[in-house]
Coordinates of C-alpha atoms and ligand atoms in Angstrom, one line a residue:
M1 CA 12.5 -12.9 -3.1
T2 CA 16.3 -13.1 -2.5
S3 CA 17.9 -15.4 0.0
N4 CA 18.8 -12.4 2.1
Q5 CA 15.2 -11.3 2.4
T6 CA 14.2 -14.9 3.3
E7 CA 16.8 -15.1 6.0
I8 CA 15.9 -11.7 7.6
Q9 CA 12.2 -12.6 7.5
A10 CA 12.9 -15.9 9.2
R11 CA 14.9 -14.0 11.9
L12 CA 12.0 -11.5 12.3
T13 CA 9.5 -14.4 12.7
M14 CA 11.7 -15.8 15.5
S15 CA 12.0 -12.3 17.1
A16 CA 8.2 -11.9 16.9
A17 CA 7.7 -15.1 18.9
E18 CA 10.3 -13.9 21.5
I19 CA 8.8 -10.4 21.8
C20 CA 5.4 -11.8 22.5
T21 CA 6.8 -13.2 25.7
Q22 CA 7.8 -9.8 26.9
H23 CA 5.6 -7.0 28.3
L24 CA 5.9 -3.4 27.4
R25 CA 6.4 -2.8 31.1
D26 CA 9.7 -4.7 30.9
L27 CA 10.8 -3.2 27.6
C28 CA 10.1 0.3 28.9
S29 CA 11.8 -0.2 32.3
V30 CA 15.0 1.2 30.8
T31 CA 15.4 4.5 28.9
R32 CA 14.9 4.0 25.2
D33 CA 16.0 7.4 23.8
E34 CA 17.0 5.9 20.5
L35 CA 13.3 5.2 19.9
T36 CA 12.3 8.8 19.7
L37 CA 13.0 10.6 16.4
S38 CA 12.4 14.2 15.4
L39 CA 12.2 16.5 12.5
D40 CA 12.2 20.2 13.5
D41 CA 9.4 20.5 16.1
M42 CA 7.9 17.1 15.2
S43 CA 8.7 14.4 17.6
V44 CA 7.8 10.7 17.2
D45 CA 7.9 8.5 20.2
F46 CA 8.2 4.8 19.4
T47 CA 9.2 3.8 23.0
R48 CA 5.9 2.0 23.6
Q49 CA 6.4 -0.4 20.7
P50 CA 7.1 -4.1 21.0
V51 CA 10.6 -3.9 19.6
T52 CA 14.2 -4.1 20.8
A53 CA 17.2 -2.4 19.2
S54 CA 18.0 -5.7 17.5
I55 CA 14.5 -6.0 16.0
M56 CA 14.7 -2.4 14.7
Q57 CA 18.0 -3.3 13.1
Q58 CA 16.6 -6.4 11.4
L59 CA 13.6 -4.3 10.2
C60 CA 15.9 -1.7 8.7
L61 CA 18.0 -4.4 7.1
L62 CA 14.8 -5.8 5.6
A63 CA 14.1 -2.4 4.1
E64 CA 17.6 -2.2 2.8
V65 CA 17.8 -5.6 1.1
S66 CA 14.2 -5.3 -0.3
G67 CA 15.2 -2.1 -2.1
V68 CA 13.1 0.5 -0.4
K69 CA 15.6 3.3 -1.1
E70 CA 15.9 2.3 -4.8
F71 CA 12.1 2.2 -5.1
Q72 CA 11.8 5.7 -3.5
Q73 CA 14.4 7.1 -5.8
Q74 CA 12.6 5.6 -8.9
M75 CA 9.4 7.2 -7.7
M76 CA 11.0 10.6 -7.1
V77 CA 12.6 10.7 -10.6
G78 CA 9.3 9.8 -12.3
Q79 CA 9.8 6.2 -13.3
A80 CA 6.5 4.3 -13.9
V81 CA 6.4 2.7 -10.5
N82 CA 2.6 2.3 -10.7
I83 CA 3.2 -0.7 -12.9
S84 CA -0.3 -2.0 -13.4
E85 CA -1.2 1.4 -15.0
N86 CA 2.2 2.1 -16.4
R87 CA 2.3 5.5 -14.8
P88 CA 4.7 7.5 -12.7
V89 CA 3.8 8.7 -9.2
L90 CA 4.1 12.4 -9.3
H91 CA 2.5 13.9 -6.1
C92 CA 5.8 14.7 -4.4
G93 CA 6.8 16.9 -7.3
L94 CA 3.7 19.1 -6.5
R95 CA 5.3 20.3 -3.3
A96 CA 8.8 20.9 -4.7
P97 CA 9.8 24.6 -4.5
E98 CA 10.1 24.8 -8.4
R99 CA 6.3 24.4 -8.6
L100 CA 5.8 27.8 -7.1
Q101 CA 7.5 29.3 -10.1
S102 CA 5.4 27.4 -12.6
E103 CA 2.7 28.7 -14.9
E104 CA 0.3 26.1 -13.5
W105 CA 0.8 27.5 -9.9
K106 CA 0.5 31.1 -11.1
Q107 CA -2.9 30.4 -12.8
L108 CA -4.2 28.3 -9.9
S109 CA -3.2 30.6 -7.1
G110 CA -4.2 33.7 -9.2
F111 CA -7.6 32.2 -9.6
A112 CA -8.0 31.4 -5.9
E113 CA -7.0 35.0 -5.0
T114 CA -9.4 36.4 -7.5
I115 CA -12.3 34.5 -6.0
R116 CA -11.2 35.5 -2.5
A117 CA -11.2 39.2 -3.5
D118 CA -14.6 39.0 -5.2
D119 CA -17.2 40.2 -2.7
T120 CA -20.0 38.6 -4.6
V121 CA -18.6 35.2 -3.9
R122 CA -19.7 34.1 -0.4
H123 CA -19.9 30.3 -0.8
V124 CA -17.8 27.8 -2.6
I125 CA -18.9 24.1 -2.8
N126 CA -16.6 21.3 -3.7
L127 CA -18.4 18.4 -5.4
G128 CA -16.1 15.3 -5.4
I129 CA -15.7 12.0 -3.6
G130 CA -12.9 9.9 -2.2
G131 CA -9.6 11.4 -3.0
S132 CA -11.4 14.4 -4.6
D133 CA -13.1 15.1 -1.3
L134 CA -11.4 13.6 1.8
G135 CA -8.1 15.4 1.7
G136 CA -9.6 18.9 1.1
A137 CA -12.4 18.5 3.7
M138 CA -9.9 17.3 6.3
V139 CA -7.4 20.1 5.6
L140 CA -10.2 22.7 5.7
K141 CA -11.2 21.5 9.1
A142 CA -7.7 21.2 10.4
L143 CA -6.9 24.8 9.4
A144 CA -10.3 26.3 10.3
H145 CA -8.5 29.0 12.2
D146 CA -6.6 30.1 9.0
C147 CA -9.7 30.4 6.9
D148 CA -10.4 34.0 5.9
G149 CA -12.0 33.6 2.5
P150 CA -15.5 32.7 1.4
D151 CA -17.2 29.8 3.2
V152 CA -16.1 26.5 1.6
Y153 CA -18.2 23.3 1.8
F154 CA -17.7 19.8 0.6
A155 CA -20.4 17.4 -0.7
G156 CA -19.4 13.9 -1.8
N157 CA -22.1 11.4 -1.2
I158 CA -24.6 10.5 -3.9
D159 CA -27.2 10.7 -1.2
P160 CA -28.9 14.0 -2.1
A161 CA -29.0 14.9 1.6
A162 CA -25.2 15.7 1.4
L163 CA -25.5 18.5 -1.1
G164 CA -29.0 19.4 0.1
D165 CA -27.7 20.1 3.6
V166 CA -24.9 22.4 2.2
L167 CA -27.2 24.3 -0.2
K168 CA -29.3 25.4 2.8
H169 CA -26.4 27.6 3.8
C170 CA -25.9 29.1 0.4
T171 CA -27.5 31.7 -1.9
P172 CA -27.3 30.8 -5.6
E173 CA -26.2 34.3 -6.8
H174 CA -23.2 34.2 -4.4
T175 CA -22.2 30.5 -4.9
R176 CA -19.4 28.9 -7.0
I177 CA -19.3 25.1 -7.6
I178 CA -16.0 23.3 -8.1
I179 CA -16.5 19.9 -9.7
T180 CA -13.4 18.0 -8.6
S181 CA -12.9 14.6 -10.3
K182 CA -9.7 13.2 -11.6
S183 CA -11.6 11.1 -14.2
F184 CA -14.5 13.5 -14.6
T185 CA -16.7 10.4 -14.9
T186 CA -17.5 9.6 -11.3
A187 CA -21.3 9.1 -10.9
E188 CA -21.7 10.6 -7.5
T189 CA -19.9 13.8 -8.5
L190 CA -21.7 14.3 -11.8
M191 CA -25.1 13.6 -10.3
N192 CA -24.4 16.1 -7.5
A193 CA -23.4 18.6 -10.2
A194 CA -26.7 18.0 -12.0
L195 CA -28.5 18.6 -8.7
A196 CA -26.6 21.9 -8.2
R197 CA -27.5 23.0 -11.8
D198 CA -31.1 22.4 -11.0
W199 CA -30.8 24.5 -7.8
F200 CA -29.4 27.4 -9.9
A201 CA -32.1 27.0 -12.6
K202 CA -34.9 27.0 -10.0
A203 CA -33.5 30.3 -8.6
G204 CA -33.2 31.8 -12.2
V205 CA -29.4 32.1 -11.8
D206 CA -27.1 31.3 -14.7
A207 CA -25.3 28.1 -13.6
D208 CA -22.6 28.3 -16.4
T209 CA -20.7 31.2 -14.7
A210 CA -20.8 29.4 -11.4
F211 CA -19.0 26.2 -12.4
I212 CA -15.3 25.5 -12.1
A213 CA -13.6 22.1 -12.8
V214 CA -10.5 20.4 -11.3
T215 CA -9.6 17.3 -13.2
A216 CA -7.0 15.2 -15.0
A217 CA -9.4 15.0 -18.0
P218 CA -9.8 18.7 -19.0
E219 CA -11.3 17.7 -22.4
K220 CA -14.2 16.0 -20.5
A221 CA -14.8 19.2 -18.4
R222 CA -14.8 21.3 -21.6
A223 CA -17.3 18.9 -23.2
Y224 CA -19.4 19.3 -20.1
G225 CA -19.6 23.0 -20.8
I226 CA -17.0 24.5 -18.5
E227 CA -15.0 27.5 -19.8
S228 CA -11.3 26.7 -20.4
N229 CA -10.1 29.5 -18.1
K230 CA -12.1 27.8 -15.2
I231 CA -10.6 24.3 -15.7
F232 CA -7.6 23.4 -13.6
S233 CA -5.9 20.2 -14.5
F234 CA -3.4 17.9 -12.9
S235 CA -1.4 14.9 -14.1
D236 CA -2.7 11.4 -14.4
G237 CA 0.4 10.5 -12.4
V238 CA -1.2 12.0 -9.3
G239 CA -3.4 9.4 -7.6
G240 CA -6.7 10.7 -6.2
R241 CA -5.8 9.9 -2.6
Y242 CA -2.4 11.6 -3.0
S243 CA -3.9 14.6 -4.8
V244 CA -4.7 17.3 -2.2
W245 CA -1.4 19.1 -3.1
S246 CA -2.5 19.5 -6.7
A247 CA -5.4 21.7 -8.1
V248 CA -7.6 19.4 -6.0
G249 CA -6.5 21.7 -3.2
L250 CA -8.2 24.7 -4.9
P251 CA -11.1 24.9 -2.4
V252 CA -8.6 24.9 0.5
M253 CA -6.5 27.6 -1.3
I254 CA -9.7 29.7 -1.7
A255 CA -10.4 29.4 2.0
I256 CA -6.9 30.0 3.4
G257 CA -5.1 31.9 0.6
A258 CA -2.2 30.9 -1.7
D259 CA 0.5 32.0 0.7
K260 CA -0.7 29.6 3.5
F261 CA -1.3 26.9 0.9
S262 CA 2.3 27.2 -0.2
S263 CA 3.4 26.9 3.4
F264 CA 1.3 23.6 3.5
L265 CA 3.3 22.4 0.5
R266 CA 6.6 23.5 2.1
G267 CA 5.9 21.3 5.1
A268 CA 5.2 18.3 2.9
H269 CA 8.4 19.0 1.0
A270 CA 10.4 19.0 4.3
M271 CA 9.1 15.5 4.9
D272 CA 10.0 14.4 1.3
Q273 CA 13.5 15.6 1.9
H274 CA 13.7 13.9 5.3
V275 CA 12.5 10.5 3.9
M276 CA 15.0 10.7 1.0
T277 CA 18.0 11.7 3.1
A278 CA 17.8 10.3 6.6
P279 CA 19.3 6.9 7.3
F280 CA 16.6 4.3 7.8
A281 CA 17.2 4.1 11.6
D282 CA 16.5 7.9 11.9
N283 CA 13.9 8.1 9.2
I284 CA 10.4 8.7 10.6
P285 CA 8.3 7.4 7.7
V286 CA 10.5 4.4 7.1
M287 CA 10.4 3.5 10.8
M288 CA 6.6 3.9 10.9
G289 CA 6.3 1.9 7.7
L290 CA 8.4 -0.9 9.1
L291 CA 6.4 -1.0 12.2
R292 CA 3.2 -1.2 10.2
V293 CA 4.7 -4.3 8.5
W294 CA 5.9 -5.6 11.9
H295 CA 2.4 -5.5 13.4
R296 CA 0.6 -6.8 10.3
R297 CA 2.9 -9.5 9.1
Y298 CA 4.8 -10.7 12.1
L299 CA 2.5 -9.9 15.1
N300 CA -0.7 -10.7 13.1
R301 CA -2.5 -7.5 14.0
S302 CA -5.1 -6.8 11.4
S303 CA -6.3 -3.5 12.7
Y304 CA -4.6 -0.1 13.4
A305 CA -6.2 2.9 15.0
I306 CA -5.3 6.6 14.4
I307 CA -6.4 8.9 17.2
P308 CA -5.8 12.6 16.8
Y309 CA -6.0 14.5 20.1
S310 CA -7.3 17.4 18.2
E311 CA -10.9 18.3 17.2
R312 CA -9.5 20.0 14.2
L313 CA -7.9 16.8 13.0
S314 CA -11.0 14.7 13.5
R315 CA -11.3 14.0 9.7
L316 CA -7.8 12.8 9.5
P317 CA -8.6 9.1 10.2
A318 CA -11.1 9.0 7.3
W319 CA -8.4 10.5 5.0
A320 CA -5.8 8.0 6.3
Q321 CA -8.2 5.2 5.9
Q322 CA -8.6 5.8 2.1
L323 CA -4.8 6.4 1.8
E324 CA -3.8 3.1 3.4
M325 CA -6.8 0.8 2.6
E326 CA -7.2 1.8 -1.1
S327 CA -3.4 1.8 -1.6
N328 CA -2.5 -1.4 0.2
G329 CA -5.7 -3.3 0.7
K330 CA -4.8 -6.0 -1.8
R331 CA -4.2 -9.7 -2.1
V332 CA -2.3 -9.7 -5.3
G333 CA 1.3 -8.5 -5.5
R334 CA 3.1 -6.1 -7.9
H335 CA 3.9 -8.9 -10.3
N336 CA 0.3 -10.4 -10.3
E337 CA 1.3 -13.1 -7.8
L338 CA -1.1 -14.0 -5.0
L339 CA 0.3 -12.8 -1.7
D340 CA 0.9 -15.5 0.9
K341 CA 0.6 -13.0 3.8
P342 CA -1.8 -10.1 4.4
A343 CA -1.1 -6.5 3.4
A344 CA -2.8 -3.3 4.7
P345 CA -4.3 -3.3 8.2
L346 CA -7.8 -2.0 8.7
I347 CA -7.3 1.7 9.5
W348 CA -9.9 3.5 11.7
G349 CA -10.1 6.2 14.4
E350 CA -11.8 9.2 15.9
A351 CA -10.7 12.3 17.7
G352 CA -9.6 12.0 21.4
T353 CA -10.9 12.6 24.0
N354 CA -14.2 11.7 22.3
A355 CA -12.9 8.2 21.4
Q356 CA -12.0 7.5 25.1
H357 CA -15.8 7.6 25.8
S358 CA -16.8 5.3 23.0
F359 CA -14.4 2.5 21.9
F360 CA -11.4 2.8 24.2
Q361 CA -13.0 0.2 26.4
F362 CA -12.2 -2.2 23.5
L363 CA -8.7 -1.0 23.2
H364 CA -7.9 -1.4 27.0
Q365 CA -9.7 -4.6 27.7
G366 CA -10.7 -6.3 24.5
I367 CA -9.0 -9.5 23.5
D368 CA -7.4 -8.0 20.4
E369 CA -4.3 -5.9 20.9
I370 CA -4.7 -2.9 18.5
P371 CA -1.7 -0.7 17.9
L372 CA -2.4 3.0 17.6
D373 CA -1.0 6.3 16.6
I374 CA -1.7 9.2 18.9
L375 CA -1.5 12.6 17.2
L376 CA -0.9 15.5 19.5
P377 CA -0.4 19.2 18.8
L378 CA 1.2 20.5 21.9
S379 CA -0.6 23.9 21.9
P380 CA -3.9 25.2 20.6
S381 CA -3.9 26.5 17.0
N382 CA -5.6 29.7 18.1
N383 CA -6.3 31.6 21.3
A384 CA -3.0 30.2 22.6
D385 CA -2.8 33.0 25.2
D386 CA -6.2 32.6 26.6
P387 CA -5.9 31.1 30.1
F388 CA -9.0 28.9 29.6
W389 CA -7.8 27.6 26.2
K390 CA -4.4 26.9 27.7
A391 CA -5.9 24.9 30.6
H392 CA -8.2 23.0 28.3
H393 CA -5.3 22.2 26.0
M394 CA -3.1 21.0 28.8
T395 CA -5.9 18.6 29.9
L396 CA -6.1 17.3 26.3
V397 CA -2.4 16.7 26.3
A398 CA -2.6 15.0 29.7
N399 CA -5.3 12.7 28.4
A400 CA -3.3 11.7 25.3
V401 CA -0.2 10.8 27.3
A402 CA -2.2 9.1 30.0
Q403 CA -3.9 6.8 27.4
A404 CA -0.6 5.8 25.9
E405 CA 0.7 4.9 29.4
A406 CA -2.4 3.1 30.5
L407 CA -2.6 1.1 27.2
A408 CA 1.0 0.1 27.4
F409 CA 1.4 -0.7 31.1
G410 CA -2.1 -1.5 32.3
T411 CA -2.6 -2.2 36.0
D412 CA -3.1 -5.6 37.7
N413 CA -6.3 -6.5 39.6
L414 CA -6.4 -10.2 39.4
D415 CA -9.0 -10.5 42.2
H416 CA -11.5 -8.5 40.0
P417 CA -10.8 -9.5 36.4
H418 CA -13.2 -6.9 35.0
Q419 CA -11.0 -4.3 36.7
H420 CA -7.8 -5.8 35.5
F421 CA -6.0 -3.9 32.7
P422 CA -3.5 -6.2 30.9
G423 CA -1.7 -3.4 29.1
N424 CA 0.9 -4.3 26.5
R425 CA -1.0 -2.3 23.9
P426 CA 1.5 -0.4 21.8
S427 CA 1.2 3.2 20.5
I428 CA 3.3 5.8 18.7
I429 CA 2.9 9.4 19.9
I430 CA 3.4 12.0 17.1
S431 CA 3.6 15.5 18.6
W432 CA 4.4 18.9 17.2
Q433 CA 4.1 22.5 18.4
R434 CA 1.0 23.8 16.7
T435 CA -1.1 22.8 13.7
T436 CA 0.1 25.4 11.2
P437 CA -0.3 24.8 7.4
Y438 CA 3.4 23.8 7.4
A439 CA 3.0 21.3 10.3
L440 CA -0.1 19.8 8.6
G441 CA 1.6 19.4 5.3
R442 CA 4.5 17.6 7.0
L443 CA 2.1 15.3 8.9
L444 CA 0.1 14.3 5.8
A445 CA 3.3 13.7 3.8
L446 CA 4.5 11.5 6.6
Y447 CA 1.4 9.3 6.3
E448 CA 1.7 9.1 2.6
H449 CA 5.3 7.9 2.8
V450 CA 4.3 5.4 5.5
T451 CA 1.8 3.9 3.1
I452 CA 4.2 3.8 0.2
V453 CA 7.1 2.3 2.2
S454 CA 4.8 -0.4 3.9
G455 CA 3.0 -1.0 0.6
F456 CA 6.3 -1.7 -1.1
L457 CA 7.4 -4.1 1.7
F458 CA 3.9 -5.8 1.6
G459 CA 4.7 -6.3 -2.1
V460 CA 1.7 -4.5 -3.5
N461 CA 1.3 -1.6 -6.0
S462 CA 0.1 1.2 -3.7
F463 CA -1.1 3.4 -6.6
D464 CA -3.9 1.5 -8.3
Q465 CA -7.4 0.6 -7.0
W466 CA -8.9 -2.1 -9.2
G467 CA -11.0 -3.3 -6.3
V468 CA -13.4 -0.4 -6.5
E469 CA -14.5 -1.2 -10.1
L470 CA -16.8 -4.2 -9.7
G471 CA -19.2 -2.5 -7.3
K472 CA -19.5 0.5 -9.7
A473 CA -20.3 -1.8 -12.7
R474 CA -22.9 -3.7 -10.7
A475 CA -24.6 -0.5 -9.6
I476 CA -24.8 0.7 -13.3
A477 CA -26.2 -2.7 -14.4
L478 CA -28.8 -2.7 -11.7
E479 CA -29.9 0.8 -12.5
E480 CA -30.0 -0.1 -16.2
A481 CA -32.2 -3.1 -15.5
L482 CA -34.5 -0.9 -13.5
K483 CA -34.8 1.8 -16.1
T484 CA -35.4 -0.6 -19.0
D485 CA -37.6 -2.8 -17.0
G486 CA -35.1 -5.5 -18.0
S487 CA -34.2 -8.7 -16.5
F488 CA -32.6 -9.0 -13.1
S489 CA -31.3 -12.5 -13.9
D490 CA -27.7 -11.4 -13.3
F491 CA -28.6 -10.6 -9.7
S492 CA -29.7 -12.6 -6.8
P493 CA -33.4 -12.8 -6.1
A494 CA -32.8 -10.9 -2.9
A495 CA -31.1 -8.0 -4.8
A496 CA -33.9 -7.9 -7.4
H497 CA -36.6 -7.9 -4.6
L498 CA -35.0 -5.1 -2.7
I499 CA -34.4 -2.8 -5.7
K500 CA -38.0 -3.3 -6.9
R501 CA -39.3 -2.6 -3.4
A502 CA -37.3 0.7 -3.3
R503 CA -38.7 1.6 -6.8
D504 CA -42.3 1.0 -5.5
I505 CA -41.7 3.1 -2.4
I506 CA -39.8 6.0 -4.2
G507 CA -42.3 5.8 -7.1
Ligands
F6P601 O1 -13.9 4.8 -6.7 C1 -12.6 5.1 -6.2 C2 -12.1 6.3 -6.7 O2 -11.7 6.1 -8.0 C3 -10.9 6.8 -5.9 O3 -9.7 6.2 -6.1 C4 -11.0 8.3 -6.2 O4 -10.3 9.1 -5.2 C5 -12.5 8.5 -6.2 O5 -13.0 7.3 -6.8 C6 -12.9 9.7 -7.0 O6 -12.5 9.6 -8.4 P1 -12.5 10.9 -9.3 O7 -11.6 11.9 -8.7 O8 -12.0 10.4 -10.6 O9 -13.9 11.4 -9.4

């Protein structure tokens, strides 16, 4: 760390102590126009944040002296910024306009359109988990009003109920299965694929013609028996949680069509251009990334909620959870050093207004002050002229804004403490006109850049995920011990007891 960084961090620590003595009521008693940024129809309102103009300047300075810009440039030109795996980070290139001229795009989009035009295909099931599931499932729901292809389903969990529930809606002779797995080794996905094969076999339908693969390991898909013209690959430099833009988006493309998918890519590209060109003080992802660091490192807030006021975006918190927590949930820095301060916050959330009727009590009156993002499309995605839909949507908007105000400003009732709302709970409102494919692409790219900027400032490598490996290895060892009736001496007596009990019950 340079002396500049140390000095700015010390100043920020002092500013954090000072800001804790001020209430958002005071901070917001004057107009804070400089704390609202926009990009086309997207507006991001930071006014209810525990910051002053001077704090924002110090945070921007921290980004500058830490080398955020240089890091972003290295990433964009394909340097191996994923240093523990010695790989470049290539997902932004997937939404660059040049891709739409590429052979890869022509094959992928051509295939999606062929499936859409084929009347015999009525159901498409994506088998994948984590980054091979969450992005696609979330986008499919977000753009439900744009879906005009065959019905598309996602099954991820190794619990057979996940795929079992989907299969109930499908007929084998009209179904295609996409195995989506970057590594093509993930146990959940391969076991679900085996379950699907069994389903076809029991119906007397040839499974081989039904299977398609999306992977960064095409040779493994070929070895599995999938025909080469039905294998769509992407680069190792595209991390699973950043991969919805790649061939991993195939199920979405089949549902909405290649044109709309290209519009989704264009929206993301607009955010890439913004993040690379806007000065830090006007740069939406950089400001959000800095505030994430501000809350986590300086105000010691370990949790961060994302509340989309949109039923269609109800899966976004789950996607954002993997994005941030798998990227930045680390205690070791980029150069193998132990971090002396925490990195990623715990990300969680649920759609509003539903969330208001479950955990908002905790947000308003709990002891912890939890910052949140409120996501707000300002008009419905469809039926925008229907008077009932308009009225409903206005009520949704009113609720979102009301919650931000109530959380920030509270209301005093010191005679009845249980009716006292302390306020001072910060939020960011991100609003846009309507959730089109373009607007959605722009929003998702925003969150990706927030994770990358904050991860860099936390000092971690946002592109690896070694922490998932131990659990996988233990599950394999446990199953192996069961199968071979071997020894459970590597496991605790409680683990051995439970697994044997399950075996006795399952039979
Ligand atoms: O176990 C974690 C993980 O590796 C994620 O990073 C990834 O998104 C998911 O599993 C699925 O991996 P794959 O796409 O290789 O099947």
